[in-house]
Tab-separated table of C-alpha atoms in Angstrom:
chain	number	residue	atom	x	y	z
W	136	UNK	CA	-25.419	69.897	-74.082
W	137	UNK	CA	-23.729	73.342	-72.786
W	138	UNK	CA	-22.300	74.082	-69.718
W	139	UNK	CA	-22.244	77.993	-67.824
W	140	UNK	CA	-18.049	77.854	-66.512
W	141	UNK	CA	-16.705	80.447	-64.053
W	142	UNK	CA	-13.109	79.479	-64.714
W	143	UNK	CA	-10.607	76.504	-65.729
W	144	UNK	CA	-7.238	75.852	-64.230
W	145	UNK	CA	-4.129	72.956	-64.513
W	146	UNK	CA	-2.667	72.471	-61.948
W	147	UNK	CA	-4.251	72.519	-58.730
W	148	UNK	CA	-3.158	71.358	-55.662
W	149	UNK	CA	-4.623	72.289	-52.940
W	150	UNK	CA	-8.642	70.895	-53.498
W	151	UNK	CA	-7.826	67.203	-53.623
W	152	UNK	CA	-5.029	64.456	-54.131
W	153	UNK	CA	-2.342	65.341	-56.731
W	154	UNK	CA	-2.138	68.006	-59.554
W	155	UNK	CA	-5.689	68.516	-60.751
W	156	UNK	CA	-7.848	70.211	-62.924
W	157	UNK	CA	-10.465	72.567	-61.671
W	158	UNK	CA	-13.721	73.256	-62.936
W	159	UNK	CA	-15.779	75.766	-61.304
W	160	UNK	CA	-19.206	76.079	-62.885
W	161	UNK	CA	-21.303	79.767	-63.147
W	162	UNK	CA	-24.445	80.082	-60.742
W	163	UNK	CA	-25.461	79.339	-57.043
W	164	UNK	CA	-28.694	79.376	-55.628
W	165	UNK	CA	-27.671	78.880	-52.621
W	166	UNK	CA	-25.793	81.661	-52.018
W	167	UNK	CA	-23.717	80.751	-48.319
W	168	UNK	CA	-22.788	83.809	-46.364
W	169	UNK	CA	-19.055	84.342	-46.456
W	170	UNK	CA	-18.669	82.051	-49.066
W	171	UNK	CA	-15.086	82.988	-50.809
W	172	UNK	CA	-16.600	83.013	-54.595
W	173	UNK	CA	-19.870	85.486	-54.839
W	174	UNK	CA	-18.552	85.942	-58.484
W	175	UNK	CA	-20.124	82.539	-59.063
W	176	UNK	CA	-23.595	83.590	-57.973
W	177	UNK	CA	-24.909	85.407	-61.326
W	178	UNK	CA	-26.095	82.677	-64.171
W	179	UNK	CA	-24.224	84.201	-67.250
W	180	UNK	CA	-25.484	83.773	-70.934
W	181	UNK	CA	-21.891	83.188	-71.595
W	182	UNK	CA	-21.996	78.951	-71.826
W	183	UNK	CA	-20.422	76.400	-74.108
W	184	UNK	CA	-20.980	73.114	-75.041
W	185	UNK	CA	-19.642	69.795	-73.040
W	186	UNK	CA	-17.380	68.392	-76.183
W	187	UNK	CA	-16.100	72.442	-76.277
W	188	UNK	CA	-14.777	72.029	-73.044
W	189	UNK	CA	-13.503	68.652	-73.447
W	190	UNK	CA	-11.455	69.581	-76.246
W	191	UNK	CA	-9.828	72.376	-74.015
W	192	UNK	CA	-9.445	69.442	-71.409
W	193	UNK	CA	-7.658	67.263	-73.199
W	194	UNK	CA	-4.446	68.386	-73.098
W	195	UNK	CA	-4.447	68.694	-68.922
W	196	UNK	CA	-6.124	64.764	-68.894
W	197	UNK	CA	-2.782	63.294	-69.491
W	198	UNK	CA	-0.901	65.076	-66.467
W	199	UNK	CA	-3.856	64.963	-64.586
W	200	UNK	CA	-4.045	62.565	-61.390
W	201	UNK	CA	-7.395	64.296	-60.508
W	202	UNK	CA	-10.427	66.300	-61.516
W	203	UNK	CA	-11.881	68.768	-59.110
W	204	UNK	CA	-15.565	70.300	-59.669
W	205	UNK	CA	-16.992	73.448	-57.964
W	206	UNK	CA	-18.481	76.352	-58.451
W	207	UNK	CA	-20.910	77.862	-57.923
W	208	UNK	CA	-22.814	75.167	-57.790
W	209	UNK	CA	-22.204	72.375	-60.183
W	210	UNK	CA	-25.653	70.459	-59.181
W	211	UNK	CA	-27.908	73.540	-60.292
W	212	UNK	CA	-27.095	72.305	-63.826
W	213	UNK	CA	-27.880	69.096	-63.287
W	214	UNK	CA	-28.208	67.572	-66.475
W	215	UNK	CA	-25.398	69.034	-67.763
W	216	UNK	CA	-22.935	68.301	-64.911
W	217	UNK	CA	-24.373	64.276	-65.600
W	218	UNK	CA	-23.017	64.675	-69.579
W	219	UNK	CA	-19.729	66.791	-68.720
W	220	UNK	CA	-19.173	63.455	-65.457
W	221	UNK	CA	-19.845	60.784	-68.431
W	222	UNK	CA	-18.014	62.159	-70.787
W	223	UNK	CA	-15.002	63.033	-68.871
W	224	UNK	CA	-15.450	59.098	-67.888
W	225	UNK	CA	-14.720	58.046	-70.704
W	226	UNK	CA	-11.621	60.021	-71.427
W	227	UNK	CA	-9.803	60.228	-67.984
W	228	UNK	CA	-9.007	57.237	-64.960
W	229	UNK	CA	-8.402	59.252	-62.233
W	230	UNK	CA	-10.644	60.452	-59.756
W	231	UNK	CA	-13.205	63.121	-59.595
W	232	UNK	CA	-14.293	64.665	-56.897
W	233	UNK	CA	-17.575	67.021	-56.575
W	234	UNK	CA	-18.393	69.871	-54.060
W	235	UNK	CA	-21.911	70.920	-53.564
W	236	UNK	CA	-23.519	73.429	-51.164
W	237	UNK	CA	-27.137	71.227	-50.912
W	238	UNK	CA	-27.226	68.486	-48.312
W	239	UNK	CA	-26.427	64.965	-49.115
W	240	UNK	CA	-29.883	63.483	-48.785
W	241	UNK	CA	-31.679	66.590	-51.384
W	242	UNK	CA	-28.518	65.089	-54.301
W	243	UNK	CA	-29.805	61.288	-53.171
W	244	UNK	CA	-33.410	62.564	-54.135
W	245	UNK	CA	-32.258	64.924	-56.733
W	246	UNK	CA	-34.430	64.092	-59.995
W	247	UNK	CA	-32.623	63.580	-63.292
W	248	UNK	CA	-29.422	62.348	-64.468
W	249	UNK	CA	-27.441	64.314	-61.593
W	250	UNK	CA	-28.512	62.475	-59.047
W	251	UNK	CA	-28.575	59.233	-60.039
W	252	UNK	CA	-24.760	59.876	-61.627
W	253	UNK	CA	-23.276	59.976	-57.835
W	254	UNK	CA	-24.963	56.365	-57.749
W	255	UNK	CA	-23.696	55.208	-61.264
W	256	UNK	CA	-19.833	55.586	-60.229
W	257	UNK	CA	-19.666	58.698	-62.099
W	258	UNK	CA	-18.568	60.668	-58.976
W	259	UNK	CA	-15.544	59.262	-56.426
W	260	UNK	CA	-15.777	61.370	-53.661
W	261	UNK	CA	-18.203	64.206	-52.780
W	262	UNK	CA	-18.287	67.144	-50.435
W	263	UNK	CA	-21.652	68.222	-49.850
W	264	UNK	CA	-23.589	71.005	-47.427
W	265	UNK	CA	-23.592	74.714	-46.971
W	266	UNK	CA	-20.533	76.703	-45.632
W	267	UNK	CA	-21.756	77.700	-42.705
W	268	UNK	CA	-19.899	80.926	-41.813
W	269	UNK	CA	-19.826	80.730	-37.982
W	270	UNK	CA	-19.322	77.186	-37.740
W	271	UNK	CA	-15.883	75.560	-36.644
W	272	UNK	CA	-13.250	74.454	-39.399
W	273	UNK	CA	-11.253	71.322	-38.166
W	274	UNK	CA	-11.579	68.927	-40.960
W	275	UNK	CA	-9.827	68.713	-44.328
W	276	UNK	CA	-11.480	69.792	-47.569
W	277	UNK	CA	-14.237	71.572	-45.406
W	278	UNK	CA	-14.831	74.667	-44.835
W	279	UNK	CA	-17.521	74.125	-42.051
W	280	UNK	CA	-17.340	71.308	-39.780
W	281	UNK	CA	-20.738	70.761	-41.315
W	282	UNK	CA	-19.827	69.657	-44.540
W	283	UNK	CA	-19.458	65.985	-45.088
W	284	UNK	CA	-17.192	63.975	-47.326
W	285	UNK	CA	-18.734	60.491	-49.016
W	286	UNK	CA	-16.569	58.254	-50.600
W	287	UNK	CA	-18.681	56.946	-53.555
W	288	UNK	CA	-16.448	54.379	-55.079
W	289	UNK	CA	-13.674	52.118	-54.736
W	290	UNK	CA	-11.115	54.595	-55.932
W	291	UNK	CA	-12.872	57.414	-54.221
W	292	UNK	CA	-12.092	55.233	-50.773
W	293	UNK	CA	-8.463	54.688	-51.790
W	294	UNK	CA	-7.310	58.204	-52.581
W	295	UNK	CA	-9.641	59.585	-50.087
W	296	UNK	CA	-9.928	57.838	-46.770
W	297	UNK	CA	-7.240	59.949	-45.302
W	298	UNK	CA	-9.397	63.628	-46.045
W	299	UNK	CA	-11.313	62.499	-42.813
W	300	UNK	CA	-8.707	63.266	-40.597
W	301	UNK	CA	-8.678	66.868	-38.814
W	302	UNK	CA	-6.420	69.390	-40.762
W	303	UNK	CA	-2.772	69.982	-40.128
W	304	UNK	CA	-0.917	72.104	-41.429
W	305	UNK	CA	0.404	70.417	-44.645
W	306	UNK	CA	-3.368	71.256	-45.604
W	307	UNK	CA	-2.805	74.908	-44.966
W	308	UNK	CA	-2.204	75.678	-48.916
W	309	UNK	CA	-4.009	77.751	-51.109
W	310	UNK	CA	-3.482	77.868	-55.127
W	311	UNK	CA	-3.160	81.456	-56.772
W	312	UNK	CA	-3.773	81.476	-60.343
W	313	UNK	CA	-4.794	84.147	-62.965
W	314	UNK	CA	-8.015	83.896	-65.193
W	315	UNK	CA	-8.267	84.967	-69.030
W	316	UNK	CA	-8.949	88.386	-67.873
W	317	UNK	CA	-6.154	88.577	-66.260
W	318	UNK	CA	-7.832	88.912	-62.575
W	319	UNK	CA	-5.821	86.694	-59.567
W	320	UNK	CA	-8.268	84.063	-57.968
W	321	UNK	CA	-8.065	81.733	-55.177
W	322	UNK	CA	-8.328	77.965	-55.763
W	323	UNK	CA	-8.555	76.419	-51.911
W	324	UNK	CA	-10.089	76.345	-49.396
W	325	UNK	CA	-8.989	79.315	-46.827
W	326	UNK	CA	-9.153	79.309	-43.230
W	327	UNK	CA	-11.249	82.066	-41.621
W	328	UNK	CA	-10.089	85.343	-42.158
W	329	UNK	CA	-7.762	84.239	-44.997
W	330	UNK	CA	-9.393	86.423	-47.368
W	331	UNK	CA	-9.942	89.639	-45.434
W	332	UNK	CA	-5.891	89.069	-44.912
W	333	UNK	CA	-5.269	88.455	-48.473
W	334	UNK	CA	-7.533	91.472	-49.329
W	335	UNK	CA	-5.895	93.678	-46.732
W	336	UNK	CA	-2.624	92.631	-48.185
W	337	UNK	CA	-3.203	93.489	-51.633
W	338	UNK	CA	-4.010	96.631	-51.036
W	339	UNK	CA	-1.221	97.236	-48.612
W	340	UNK	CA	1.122	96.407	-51.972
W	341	UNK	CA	-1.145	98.951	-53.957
W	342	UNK	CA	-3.081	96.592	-56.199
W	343	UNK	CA	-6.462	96.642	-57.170
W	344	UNK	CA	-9.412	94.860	-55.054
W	345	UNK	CA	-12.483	94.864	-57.189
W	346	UNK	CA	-15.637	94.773	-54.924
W	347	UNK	CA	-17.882	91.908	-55.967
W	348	UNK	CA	-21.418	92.644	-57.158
W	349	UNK	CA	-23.760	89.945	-55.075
């Protein structure tokens, strides 16, 4: 089975409990306005398979207290996001959490091994609904007061229970990390305006701002 990836990173800290690996997958239908990643829009012919990335995983597993999985969107490869969730099951006890842009009750319905893996204890806690650009921000791991949070298991509910709680400002952290091209990315998720800042910023310090094709 092979997987389209945007980009891997160890640690981060700032989209879930603990130091975590991130996995953002490579294509979005959905497209949100304002969302903070258009990069991940395109589908690429660049994928690899599940094992492939495993192997690249395994040395992050150990230090790992978490997995985090965006994108893109992670549920528009469905059966591929089921065989990367059972597979990293088997080789990792910490939690994994999902976001998604589609709404909770299109996943419940979702046909193939996707949907049904939120149900098998596959995922532990799962953010799901559009970012809705002009919609308030007051809750933690959302980026729209829309969003909602479900705490699928046991462990999801332990480590979890506290993310429903209205941000303050020890959740006001954002992860900057570079990719294998050597391009700085954001791992977070910003308050309003906290790209347009960053951008302004950057430039201000004479750096490069590449604008992204949609």
């Amino acid at each position: 089975m092979e997987i389209s990836l945007s980009r891997l990173h160890f640690p981060v800290t700032s989209l879930g409990p603990g130091k975590r690996i991130g996995i953002w997958t490579q294509g979005c239908r959905i497209r949100c306005k304002g969302c903070m990643s258009p990069d991940t829009w395109r589908p690429t012919q660049q994928r690899m398979t599940v094992s492939a990335l495993m192997a690249q995983l395994m040395p992050w597993l150990i230090q790992a207290d978490g997995i985090t999985i965006s994108g893109g969107e992670p549920f528009d490869q469905p059966d591929a996001l089921y065989a990367l969730l059972k597979t990293l099951r088997e080789h990792f006890s910490g939690d994994i959490l999902v976001f998604s842009g589609y709404e909770y009750s299109i996943l419940k319905a979702m046909s193939g091994k996707a949907g049904s893996g939120m149900m098998d204890g596959l995922i532990d806690a799962l953010v799901s609904g559009p970012y809705q650009q002009d919609a308030t921000q007051t809750l933690r791991l959302r980026g729209s007061d829309n969003q909602e949070l479900h705490l699928l298991t046991s462990l999801g509910k332990q480590r979890y229970h506290a993310y429903h709680q209205p941000l303050n400002k020890t959740d006001k952290v954002l992860d900057l990390a570079l990719d294998e091209q050597g391009r700085v990315f954001i791992a977070g998720i910003p308050e309003k305006g906290d790209m347009e800042r960053f951008r302004a910023l950057l430039v201000q310090k004479d750096h490069q701002v590449t604008q992204i094709k949609k």
